[in-house]
Amino acid sequence: MNDKKFNAAITAVGMYVPDEVLDNKYFESILDTSDEWIVTRTGIKERRKLSNGATSDLATEAALDLIKTHNIDPKEIDVVIVATVTPDMFFPSTACLVMHNIGAVNAWGFDSSAACSGFLFGLQTATSLVESGRYKKVLLIGADKMTAISDYTDRNTCILFGDAGAAVLLEPAADTNTGIMDTVLHCDGSGANHLNMKGGGSLNPSSYETVDKKWHYIYQDGKAVFKVAVVGMANVAAEIMERNNLTADDVKYLVPHQANLRIIDATAQRMGIGREKVTINIHKYGNTTAATIPLCLCEYYREGKIVKGDKLVLAAFGAGYTWGAAYIRWSI
Ligand code: COA
């Protein structure tokens, strides 16, 4: 397929979730909803909230966790990519703030916007940078402070989201038999009306009107997104298995974006694998957008459930629409 000499591989992981927990009982106390409805329809029991601080703080803590755990010298980091839809500000990039916070003084970097597919889009970008031979250490962080754009009077959306950050380091692998083996990524802008945040951009600059209309919060047509997400994530997971001749037995884990347990189950079913081969932490954290997949990778790796050589299929679907999958052979 190509003549590359080595893959990029994940060589370090880190994560951060804030201490404050919002459980379903909390939402029962402020909205017309129930623990039973939320658990049955989404699989979420609780999520985390960062009351003081911003996405750069979530990303910085995740990066520092990675740096300390794996004994990385921040001065050796070449590039920092932050996948997020909740940057601290439009500019400068959250990546610049994180580089400053962690002492990555020799790095350059940028933010990447692909919503819930952000980590996978960032993964392909980071992989290409490493495979080019020009960069040896690329830090990819998925971080979102979703509570900052959640409307706590809208039961359709606010119960879904939480705050978190998680990071991976990509470095050259020894050969092409390990690391990031393949990715498949898709975009379809015709989905933009179903899942968005309308206010504050150049289309609808912030005004009293945009605030009155609640355009600085997440808007989602849940039913419409659910239908395409189920099909999109299941199809792309099947697509990456086919192109890499992977059977259900080959795959140690499906590592899916954590938006809804029913979407995750549909994807696993399409791949022909059971729940025991799916990484799940949606019950603890809800949908943390760009952070869900690296959070799963970090937790399952640290628990000893993901080990060197394991074949993993990552899959996500999000606003845009954006969706994709990655096939990884775990390297640490
Ligand atoms: N508590 C109680 N009832 C609720 C509720 C809540 N928190 N949220 C919605 N409802 C109600 C709705 O108002 C609706 O009532 P109605 O029939 O009287 O209008 C009913 O429950 C069913 O709503 P519906 O939207 O059909 O529920 P659903 O089964 O589709 O689940 C989502 C809603 C949001 C959980 C689901 O659509 C979903 O996960 N969508 C996709 C999310 C996603 O993947 N996004 C992409 C990545 S971010």
mmCIF file of C-alpha atoms and ligand atoms in Angstrom:
data_model
loop_
_atom_site.group_PDB
_atom_site.id
_atom_site.type_symbol
_atom_site.label_atom_id
_atom_site.label_comp_id
_atom_site.label_asym_id
_atom_site.label_seq_id
_atom_site.Cartn_x
_atom_site.Cartn_y
_atom_site.Cartn_z
ATOM 1 C CA MET A 1 0.000 0.000 0.000
ATOM 2 C CA ASN A 2 2.863 2.383 0.796
ATOM 3 C CA ASP A 3 6.588 2.280 1.306
ATOM 4 C CA LYS A 4 6.944 3.809 4.759
ATOM 5 C CA LYS A 5 9.784 2.447 6.884
ATOM 6 C CA PHE A 6 8.234 2.819 10.323
ATOM 7 C CA ASN A 7 4.917 3.560 11.977
ATOM 8 C CA ALA A 8 4.122 6.050 14.680
ATOM 9 C CA ALA A 9 3.391 4.402 18.014
ATOM 10 C CA ILE A 10 1.813 5.467 21.284
ATOM 11 C CA THR A 11 4.633 5.319 23.837
ATOM 12 C CA ALA A 12 3.082 7.135 26.803
ATOM 13 C CA VAL A 13 -0.366 7.990 28.167
ATOM 14 C CA GLY A 14 -1.821 10.388 30.757
ATOM 15 C CA MET A 15 -5.201 11.572 31.957
ATOM 16 C CA TYR A 16 -7.017 14.003 34.195
ATOM 17 C CA VAL A 17 -10.581 14.173 35.452
ATOM 18 C CA PRO A 18 -11.731 16.849 37.895
ATOM 19 C CA ASP A 19 -12.822 15.739 41.401
ATOM 20 C CA GLU A 20 -16.328 17.220 41.334
ATOM 21 C CA VAL A 21 -18.941 14.585 40.459
ATOM 22 C CA LEU A 22 -22.383 15.355 39.017
ATOM 23 C CA ASP A 23 -24.451 12.211 39.457
ATOM 24 C CA ASN A 24 -27.890 11.532 38.001
ATOM 25 C CA LYS A 25 -29.500 12.437 41.339
ATOM 26 C CA TYR A 26 -28.158 15.955 40.892
ATOM 27 C CA PHE A 27 -29.993 16.225 37.568
ATOM 28 C CA GLU A 28 -33.161 14.819 39.175
ATOM 29 C CA SER A 29 -32.953 17.746 41.582
ATOM 30 C CA ILE A 30 -32.729 20.441 38.886
ATOM 31 C CA LEU A 31 -34.649 18.952 35.915
ATOM 32 C CA ASP A 32 -37.647 16.813 34.994
ATOM 33 C CA THR A 33 -35.560 13.665 34.525
ATOM 34 C CA SER A 34 -34.693 10.449 36.341
ATOM 35 C CA ASP A 35 -31.690 8.261 37.020
ATOM 36 C CA GLU A 36 -33.616 5.425 35.358
ATOM 37 C CA TRP A 37 -34.200 7.406 32.117
ATOM 38 C CA ILE A 38 -30.588 8.570 31.880
ATOM 39 C CA VAL A 39 -29.075 5.142 32.565
ATOM 40 C CA THR A 40 -31.439 3.299 30.224
ATOM 41 C CA ARG A 41 -31.150 5.729 27.326
ATOM 42 C CA THR A 42 -27.457 6.632 27.612
ATOM 43 C CA GLY A 43 -25.580 4.373 30.080
ATOM 44 C CA ILE A 44 -24.357 7.434 32.026
ATOM 45 C CA LYS A 45 -24.425 7.389 35.841
ATOM 46 C CA GLU A 46 -22.175 10.327 36.614
ATOM 47 C CA ARG A 47 -19.851 12.808 34.995
ATOM 48 C CA ARG A 48 -17.147 15.232 36.184
ATOM 49 C CA LYS A 49 -17.206 19.013 36.316
ATOM 50 C CA LEU A 50 -14.329 21.493 36.410
ATOM 51 C CA SER A 51 -15.750 24.435 38.349
ATOM 52 C CA ASN A 52 -12.617 26.567 38.352
ATOM 53 C CA GLY A 53 -10.410 26.530 35.292
ATOM 54 C CA ALA A 54 -10.557 25.938 31.583
ATOM 55 C CA THR A 55 -9.821 23.313 28.950
ATOM 56 C CA SER A 56 -6.113 24.224 29.029
ATOM 57 C CA ASP A 57 -6.088 23.165 32.691
ATOM 58 C CA LEU A 58 -7.612 19.765 31.865
ATOM 59 C CA ALA A 59 -5.110 19.355 29.017
ATOM 60 C CA THR A 60 -2.150 20.535 31.116
ATOM 61 C CA GLU A 61 -2.926 18.123 33.963
ATOM 62 C CA ALA A 62 -3.272 15.221 31.507
ATOM 63 C CA ALA A 63 0.032 16.145 29.839
ATOM 64 C CA LEU A 64 1.827 16.481 33.203
ATOM 65 C CA ASP A 65 0.465 13.079 34.262
ATOM 66 C CA LEU A 66 1.941 11.587 31.073
ATOM 67 C CA ILE A 67 5.251 13.428 31.502
ATOM 68 C CA LYS A 68 5.677 12.357 35.147
ATOM 69 C CA THR A 69 4.499 8.764 34.716
ATOM 70 C CA HIS A 70 6.711 8.074 31.705
ATOM 71 C CA ASN A 71 9.611 10.344 32.697
ATOM 72 C CA ILE A 72 9.466 12.489 29.559
ATOM 73 C CA ASP A 73 11.557 15.663 29.221
ATOM 74 C CA PRO A 74 9.090 18.344 28.000
ATOM 75 C CA LYS A 75 11.957 20.118 26.214
ATOM 76 C CA GLU A 76 12.175 17.116 23.866
ATOM 77 C CA ILE A 77 8.542 17.403 22.733
ATOM 78 C CA ASP A 78 8.443 18.595 19.109
ATOM 79 C CA VAL A 79 4.730 19.206 18.550
ATOM 80 C CA VAL A 80 1.650 19.597 20.763
ATOM 81 C CA ILE A 81 -1.808 19.074 19.273
ATOM 82 C CA VAL A 82 -4.895 19.765 21.365
ATOM 83 C CA ALA A 83 -8.120 18.274 20.019
ATOM 84 C CA THR A 84 -10.979 20.307 21.488
ATOM 85 C CA VAL A 85 -14.236 22.106 20.742
ATOM 86 C CA THR A 86 -14.030 24.088 23.958
ATOM 87 C CA PRO A 87 -10.768 26.035 23.572
ATOM 88 C CA ASP A 88 -10.045 28.535 26.344
ATOM 89 C CA MET A 89 -10.372 31.317 23.746
ATOM 90 C CA PHE A 90 -10.706 31.617 19.957
ATOM 91 C CA PHE A 91 -7.092 32.657 19.999
ATOM 92 C CA PRO A 92 -4.417 32.017 21.056
ATOM 93 C CA SER A 93 -4.716 28.268 20.648
ATOM 94 C CA THR A 94 -5.132 26.111 23.726
ATOM 95 C CA ALA A 95 -2.059 24.214 22.496
ATOM 96 C CA CYS A 96 0.061 27.368 23.011
ATOM 97 C CA LEU A 97 -1.195 27.701 26.580
ATOM 98 C CA VAL A 98 -0.494 24.040 27.324
ATOM 99 C CA MET A 99 3.025 24.184 25.837
ATOM 100 C CA HIS A 100 3.761 27.149 28.091
ATOM 101 C CA ASN A 101 2.308 25.393 31.168
ATOM 102 C CA ILE A 102 4.268 22.168 30.719
ATOM 103 C CA GLY A 103 7.565 23.704 29.629
ATOM 104 C CA ALA A 104 7.491 22.367 26.069
ATOM 105 C CA VAL A 105 9.641 25.307 25.054
ATOM 106 C CA ASN A 106 10.983 23.732 21.865
ATOM 107 C CA ALA A 107 7.599 22.661 20.487
ATOM 108 C CA TRP A 108 5.134 24.159 18.052
ATOM 109 C CA GLY A 109 1.529 23.107 17.818
ATOM 110 C CA PHE A 110 -2.110 23.920 17.258
ATOM 111 C CA ASP A 111 -5.694 23.070 18.127
ATOM 112 C CA SER A 112 -7.654 20.615 16.053
ATOM 113 C CA SER A 113 -11.456 20.795 15.779
ATOM 114 C CA ALA A 114 -13.368 17.639 14.924
ATOM 115 C CA ALA A 115 -15.646 17.424 17.976
ATOM 116 C CA CYS A 116 -16.133 13.858 19.207
ATOM 117 C CA SER A 117 -13.884 12.542 16.424
ATOM 118 C CA GLY A 118 -11.185 15.023 17.459
ATOM 119 C CA PHE A 119 -8.859 12.462 18.977
ATOM 120 C CA LEU A 120 -8.930 10.255 15.866
ATOM 121 C CA PHE A 121 -8.390 13.201 13.514
ATOM 122 C CA GLY A 122 -5.540 14.361 15.759
ATOM 123 C CA LEU A 123 -4.146 10.838 15.821
ATOM 124 C CA GLN A 124 -3.860 10.739 12.032
ATOM 125 C CA THR A 125 -2.270 14.208 12.011
ATOM 126 C CA ALA A 126 0.244 13.282 14.718
ATOM 127 C CA THR A 127 0.960 9.978 12.991
ATOM 128 C CA SER A 128 1.718 11.732 9.692
ATOM 129 C CA LEU A 129 4.086 14.138 11.436
ATOM 130 C CA VAL A 130 6.000 11.247 13.015
ATOM 131 C CA GLU A 131 5.978 9.111 9.868
ATOM 132 C CA SER A 132 7.417 12.042 7.899
ATOM 133 C CA GLY A 133 10.625 11.482 9.847
ATOM 134 C CA ARG A 134 10.819 15.126 10.817
ATOM 135 C CA TYR A 135 9.302 14.947 14.309
ATOM 136 C CA LYS A 136 10.204 12.428 17.003
ATOM 137 C CA LYS A 137 7.838 13.286 19.849
ATOM 138 C CA VAL A 138 4.299 14.492 19.155
ATOM 139 C CA LEU A 139 2.011 15.041 22.140
ATOM 140 C CA LEU A 140 -1.668 14.623 21.300
ATOM 141 C CA ILE A 141 -4.199 15.728 23.899
ATOM 142 C CA GLY A 142 -7.975 15.357 23.759
ATOM 143 C CA ALA A 143 -9.541 17.787 26.230
ATOM 144 C CA ASP A 144 -12.951 19.369 26.613
ATOM 145 C CA LYS A 145 -14.709 21.372 29.267
ATOM 146 C CA MET A 146 -18.175 20.472 27.997
ATOM 147 C CA THR A 147 -19.886 21.834 31.119
ATOM 148 C CA ALA A 148 -18.869 25.312 29.901
ATOM 149 C CA ILE A 149 -21.194 24.995 26.894
ATOM 150 C CA SER A 150 -23.966 22.880 28.456
ATOM 151 C CA ASP A 151 -27.376 24.405 29.163
ATOM 152 C CA TYR A 152 -28.448 23.121 32.586
ATOM 153 C CA THR A 153 -32.095 23.876 31.771
ATOM 154 C CA ASP A 154 -32.055 21.560 28.695
ATOM 155 C CA ARG A 155 -32.556 17.955 29.786
ATOM 156 C CA ASN A 156 -31.942 16.734 26.233
ATOM 157 C CA THR A 157 -28.275 17.698 26.294
ATOM 158 C CA CYS A 158 -26.845 18.665 29.696
ATOM 159 C CA ILE A 159 -27.114 15.178 31.181
ATOM 160 C CA LEU A 160 -24.843 13.822 28.443
ATOM 161 C CA PHE A 161 -21.608 15.739 28.882
ATOM 162 C CA GLY A 162 -18.674 15.993 31.287
ATOM 163 C CA ASP A 163 -15.161 17.443 31.562
ATOM 164 C CA ALA A 164 -11.867 15.597 31.109
ATOM 165 C CA GLY A 165 -8.488 15.586 29.409
ATOM 166 C CA ALA A 166 -6.287 12.701 28.265
ATOM 167 C CA ALA A 167 -3.013 12.569 26.378
ATOM 168 C CA VAL A 168 -0.857 10.238 24.328
ATOM 169 C CA LEU A 169 2.709 10.616 23.073
ATOM 170 C CA LEU A 170 3.522 9.447 19.551
ATOM 171 C CA GLU A 171 7.041 8.441 18.616
ATOM 172 C CA PRO A 172 8.593 6.475 15.754
ATOM 173 C CA ALA A 173 8.111 2.718 16.110
ATOM 174 C CA ALA A 174 10.881 0.292 15.218
ATOM 175 C CA ASP A 175 9.051 -0.947 12.111
ATOM 176 C CA THR A 176 5.616 -1.113 10.474
ATOM 177 C CA ASN A 177 4.334 -4.078 12.511
ATOM 178 C CA THR A 178 3.338 -2.073 15.576
ATOM 179 C CA GLY A 179 1.775 1.279 16.431
ATOM 180 C CA ILE A 180 -0.826 3.136 14.383
ATOM 181 C CA MET A 181 -1.485 0.667 11.585
ATOM 182 C CA ASP A 182 -4.338 2.384 9.737
ATOM 183 C CA THR A 183 -7.008 5.065 10.003
ATOM 184 C CA VAL A 184 -10.227 5.785 8.090
ATOM 185 C CA LEU A 185 -11.691 9.272 8.501
ATOM 186 C CA HIS A 186 -14.824 10.899 7.095
ATOM 187 C CA CYS A 187 -16.556 14.319 7.080
ATOM 188 C CA ASP A 188 -20.049 15.329 5.963
ATOM 189 C CA GLY A 189 -20.878 19.005 6.501
ATOM 190 C CA SER A 190 -24.539 18.425 5.697
ATOM 191 C CA GLY A 191 -24.887 17.324 9.332
ATOM 192 C CA ALA A 192 -23.919 20.756 10.687
ATOM 193 C CA ASN A 193 -27.504 21.798 11.482
ATOM 194 C CA HIS A 194 -28.133 18.838 13.764
ATOM 195 C CA LEU A 195 -25.270 19.289 16.210
ATOM 196 C CA ASN A 196 -23.578 22.625 16.771
ATOM 197 C CA MET A 197 -22.942 25.693 18.868
ATOM 198 C CA LYS A 198 -24.202 28.619 16.823
ATOM 199 C CA GLY A 199 -23.098 31.648 18.824
ATOM 200 C CA GLY A 200 -19.841 33.519 19.095
ATOM 201 C CA GLY A 201 -18.350 32.687 15.703
ATOM 202 C CA SER A 202 -18.197 34.883 12.608
ATOM 203 C CA LEU A 203 -21.681 33.759 11.571
ATOM 204 C CA ASN A 204 -23.354 34.897 14.788
ATOM 205 C CA PRO A 205 -20.923 37.117 16.716
ATOM 206 C CA SER A 206 -21.724 37.333 20.425
ATOM 207 C CA SER A 207 -24.554 39.744 21.178
ATOM 208 C CA TYR A 208 -27.455 40.085 23.600
ATOM 209 C CA GLU A 209 -29.519 38.285 20.966
ATOM 210 C CA THR A 210 -27.183 35.254 20.765
ATOM 211 C CA VAL A 211 -27.207 35.028 24.566
ATOM 212 C CA ASP A 212 -31.020 35.328 24.719
ATOM 213 C CA LYS A 213 -31.338 32.583 22.135
ATOM 214 C CA LYS A 214 -28.939 30.337 24.086
ATOM 215 C CA TRP A 215 -26.677 30.026 21.072
ATOM 216 C CA HIS A 216 -23.587 29.702 23.280
ATOM 217 C CA TYR A 217 -24.723 26.247 24.343
ATOM 218 C CA ILE A 218 -24.658 22.877 22.593
ATOM 219 C CA TYR A 219 -27.595 22.320 20.273
ATOM 220 C CA GLN A 220 -28.325 18.725 19.346
ATOM 221 C CA ASP A 221 -31.201 17.038 17.528
ATOM 222 C CA GLY A 222 -30.600 13.822 19.476
ATOM 223 C CA LYS A 223 -32.825 11.576 17.372
ATOM 224 C CA ALA A 224 -31.312 12.691 14.051
ATOM 225 C CA VAL A 225 -27.743 12.362 15.345
ATOM 226 C CA PHE A 226 -28.448 9.010 16.967
ATOM 227 C CA LYS A 227 -29.566 7.482 13.655
ATOM 228 C CA VAL A 228 -26.498 8.549 11.687
ATOM 229 C CA ALA A 229 -24.087 7.911 14.572
ATOM 230 C CA VAL A 230 -25.195 4.286 14.906
ATOM 231 C CA VAL A 231 -24.739 3.638 11.192
ATOM 232 C CA GLY A 232 -21.590 5.761 10.810
ATOM 233 C CA MET A 233 -19.651 4.299 13.709
ATOM 234 C CA ALA A 234 -20.648 0.705 12.982
ATOM 235 C CA ASN A 235 -19.830 1.054 9.268
ATOM 236 C CA VAL A 236 -16.441 2.672 9.787
ATOM 237 C CA ALA A 237 -15.438 0.054 12.382
ATOM 238 C CA ALA A 238 -16.421 -2.686 9.933
ATOM 239 C CA GLU A 239 -14.543 -0.862 7.138
ATOM 240 C CA ILE A 240 -11.255 -0.730 9.034
ATOM 241 C CA MET A 241 -11.544 -4.400 10.013
ATOM 242 C CA GLU A 242 -12.128 -5.391 6.393
ATOM 243 C CA ARG A 243 -9.239 -3.397 4.964
ATOM 244 C CA ASN A 244 -6.877 -4.901 7.522
ATOM 245 C CA ASN A 245 -8.265 -8.444 7.352
ATOM 246 C CA LEU A 246 -9.155 -8.352 11.041
ATOM 247 C CA THR A 247 -11.596 -10.870 12.487
ATOM 248 C CA ALA A 248 -13.553 -10.394 15.697
ATOM 249 C CA ASP A 249 -11.172 -12.855 17.374
ATOM 250 C CA ASP A 250 -8.162 -10.730 16.407
ATOM 251 C CA VAL A 251 -9.479 -7.641 18.164
ATOM 252 C CA LYS A 252 -8.648 -7.358 21.860
ATOM 253 C CA TYR A 253 -10.790 -4.266 22.366
ATOM 254 C CA LEU A 254 -13.092 -1.942 20.505
ATOM 255 C CA VAL A 255 -12.267 1.487 21.977
ATOM 256 C CA PRO A 256 -15.303 3.573 21.044
ATOM 257 C CA HIS A 257 -16.173 7.208 21.586
ATOM 258 C CA GLN A 258 -18.415 7.289 24.652
ATOM 259 C CA ALA A 259 -21.564 9.176 23.633
ATOM 260 C CA ASN A 260 -24.264 6.596 24.213
ATOM 261 C CA LEU A 261 -24.045 2.967 25.330
ATOM 262 C CA ARG A 262 -26.647 1.987 22.728
ATOM 263 C CA ILE A 263 -24.446 3.380 19.909
ATOM 264 C CA ILE A 264 -21.449 1.537 21.389
ATOM 265 C CA ASP A 265 -23.422 -1.738 21.557
ATOM 266 C CA ALA A 266 -24.561 -1.373 17.937
ATOM 267 C CA THR A 267 -20.950 -0.905 16.810
ATOM 268 C CA ALA A 268 -19.753 -3.940 18.786
ATOM 269 C CA GLN A 269 -22.596 -6.015 17.363
ATOM 270 C CA ARG A 270 -21.652 -5.025 13.806
ATOM 271 C CA MET A 271 -18.047 -6.094 14.553
ATOM 272 C CA GLY A 272 -19.299 -9.374 15.982
ATOM 273 C CA ILE A 273 -17.789 -8.798 19.426
ATOM 274 C CA GLY A 274 -19.338 -8.915 22.902
ATOM 275 C CA ARG A 275 -19.403 -6.226 25.631
ATOM 276 C CA GLU A 276 -16.428 -7.847 27.368
ATOM 277 C CA LYS A 277 -14.257 -6.727 24.438
ATOM 278 C CA VAL A 278 -15.390 -3.089 24.550
ATOM 279 C CA THR A 279 -13.732 -0.396 26.660
ATOM 280 C CA ILE A 280 -16.476 1.408 28.572
ATOM 281 C CA ASN A 281 -16.250 4.279 31.037
ATOM 282 C CA ILE A 282 -19.299 6.300 29.941
ATOM 283 C CA HIS A 283 -21.014 5.420 33.242
ATOM 284 C CA LYS A 284 -18.285 7.330 35.129
ATOM 285 C CA TYR A 285 -17.546 10.288 32.880
ATOM 286 C CA GLY A 286 -20.361 10.733 30.316
ATOM 287 C CA ASN A 287 -19.413 12.196 26.973
ATOM 288 C CA THR A 288 -16.160 14.149 27.314
ATOM 289 C CA THR A 289 -15.941 14.738 23.530
ATOM 290 C CA ALA A 290 -12.274 14.659 22.396
ATOM 291 C CA ALA A 291 -11.156 13.040 25.667
ATOM 292 C CA THR A 292 -13.256 9.854 25.672
ATOM 293 C CA ILE A 293 -10.992 7.582 23.611
ATOM 294 C CA PRO A 294 -7.603 8.500 25.173
ATOM 295 C CA LEU A 295 -9.267 8.309 28.598
ATOM 296 C CA CYS A 296 -10.317 4.730 27.854
ATOM 297 C CA LEU A 297 -6.852 3.880 26.508
ATOM 298 C CA CYS A 298 -5.148 5.292 29.592
ATOM 299 C CA GLU A 299 -7.457 3.616 32.120
ATOM 300 C CA TYR A 300 -7.444 0.199 30.461
ATOM 301 C CA TYR A 301 -3.663 0.316 29.972
ATOM 302 C CA ARG A 302 -3.050 1.265 33.605
ATOM 303 C CA GLU A 303 -5.380 -1.492 34.783
ATOM 304 C CA GLY A 304 -3.267 -3.977 32.799
ATOM 305 C CA LYS A 305 -6.153 -4.814 30.469
ATOM 306 C CA ILE A 306 -4.416 -3.478 27.360
ATOM 307 C CA VAL A 307 -0.934 -4.927 26.885
ATOM 308 C CA LYS A 308 1.841 -4.765 24.284
ATOM 309 C CA GLY A 309 0.865 -6.372 20.978
ATOM 310 C CA ASP A 310 -2.901 -6.049 21.503
ATOM 311 C CA LYS A 311 -4.924 -5.186 18.413
ATOM 312 C CA LEU A 312 -7.347 -2.347 19.091
ATOM 313 C CA VAL A 313 -10.029 -0.767 16.929
ATOM 314 C CA LEU A 314 -10.851 2.842 17.845
ATOM 315 C CA ALA A 315 -14.076 4.379 16.495
ATOM 316 C CA ALA A 316 -15.849 7.726 16.859
ATOM 317 C CA PHE A 317 -18.691 9.842 15.520
ATOM 318 C CA GLY A 318 -19.280 13.534 16.160
ATOM 319 C CA ALA A 319 -20.388 16.978 15.060
ATOM 320 C CA GLY A 320 -19.675 18.012 11.509
ATOM 321 C CA TYR A 321 -20.543 15.285 10.894
ATOM 322 C CA THR A 322 -17.127 13.733 11.464
ATOM 323 C CA TRP A 323 -16.455 10.056 12.009
ATOM 324 C CA GLY A 324 -13.665 7.554 11.737
ATOM 325 C CA ALA A 325 -11.774 4.544 13.003
ATOM 326 C CA ALA A 326 -8.187 3.577 13.723
ATOM 327 C CA TYR A 327 -6.454 0.223 13.956
ATOM 328 C CA ILE A 328 -3.639 0.141 16.511
ATOM 329 C CA ARG A 329 -1.211 -2.499 17.659
ATOM 330 C CA TRP A 330 -0.422 -1.427 21.201
ATOM 331 C CA SER A 331 3.279 -0.752 21.748
ATOM 332 C CA ILE A 332 3.838 -0.349 25.501
HETATM 333 N N1 COA B 1 -34.900 12.848 30.948
HETATM 334 C C1 COA B 1 -36.160 12.450 30.677
HETATM 335 N N2 COA B 1 -36.699 12.535 29.464
HETATM 336 C C2 COA B 1 -35.920 13.043 28.491
HETATM 337 C C3 COA B 1 -34.604 13.468 28.715
HETATM 338 C C4 COA B 1 -34.106 13.363 30.011
HETATM 339 N N3 COA B 1 -32.863 13.739 30.338
HETATM 340 N N4 COA B 1 -34.080 13.911 27.546
HETATM 341 C C5 COA B 1 -35.031 13.759 26.632
HETATM 342 N N5 COA B 1 -36.155 13.246 27.192
HETATM 343 C C6 COA B 1 -37.431 12.933 26.565
HETATM 344 C C7 COA B 1 -37.644 13.711 25.292
HETATM 345 O O1 COA B 1 -38.145 14.991 25.593
HETATM 346 C C8 COA B 1 -38.623 12.850 24.575
HETATM 347 O O2 COA B 1 -39.908 13.126 25.067
HETATM 348 P P1 COA B 1 -41.128 13.306 24.035
HETATM 349 O O3 COA B 1 -41.227 11.973 23.330
HETATM 350 O O4 COA B 1 -42.251 13.603 24.953
HETATM 351 O O5 COA B 1 -40.723 14.409 23.151
HETATM 352 C C9 COA B 1 -38.243 11.439 25.005
HETATM 353 O O6 COA B 1 -37.444 11.581 26.173
HETATM 354 C C10 COA B 1 -37.466 10.664 23.978
HETATM 355 O O7 COA B 1 -36.471 11.517 23.445
HETATM 356 P P2 COA B 1 -35.483 11.020 22.361
HETATM 357 O O8 COA B 1 -34.655 12.167 21.876
HETATM 358 O O9 COA B 1 -36.197 10.181 21.357
HETATM 359 O O10 COA B 1 -34.579 10.038 23.227
HETATM 360 P P3 COA B 1 -33.473 9.097 22.699
HETATM 361 O O11 COA B 1 -33.795 7.714 23.064
HETATM 362 O O12 COA B 1 -33.116 9.381 21.265
HETATM 363 O O13 COA B 1 -32.215 9.537 23.575
HETATM 364 C C11 COA B 1 -30.240 10.869 23.325
HETATM 365 C C12 COA B 1 -31.752 10.878 23.520
HETATM 366 C C13 COA B 1 -29.721 12.296 23.243
HETATM 367 C C14 COA B 1 -29.615 10.188 24.526
HETATM 368 C C15 COA B 1 -29.901 10.104 22.045
HETATM 369 O O14 COA B 1 -30.696 10.583 21.000
HETATM 370 C C16 COA B 1 -28.469 10.185 21.619
HETATM 371 O O15 COA B 1 -27.596 9.623 22.259
HETATM 372 N N6 COA B 1 -28.185 10.833 20.485
HETATM 373 C C17 COA B 1 -26.886 10.816 19.843
HETATM 374 C C18 COA B 1 -25.802 11.424 20.675
HETATM 375 C C19 COA B 1 -24.510 11.383 19.915
HETATM 376 O O16 COA B 1 -24.015 10.335 19.579
HETATM 377 N N7 COA B 1 -23.953 12.515 19.597
HETATM 378 C C20 COA B 1 -22.791 12.520 18.741
HETATM 379 C C21 COA B 1 -21.559 12.659 19.471
HETATM 380 S S1 COA B 1 -21.616 13.981 20.617
#
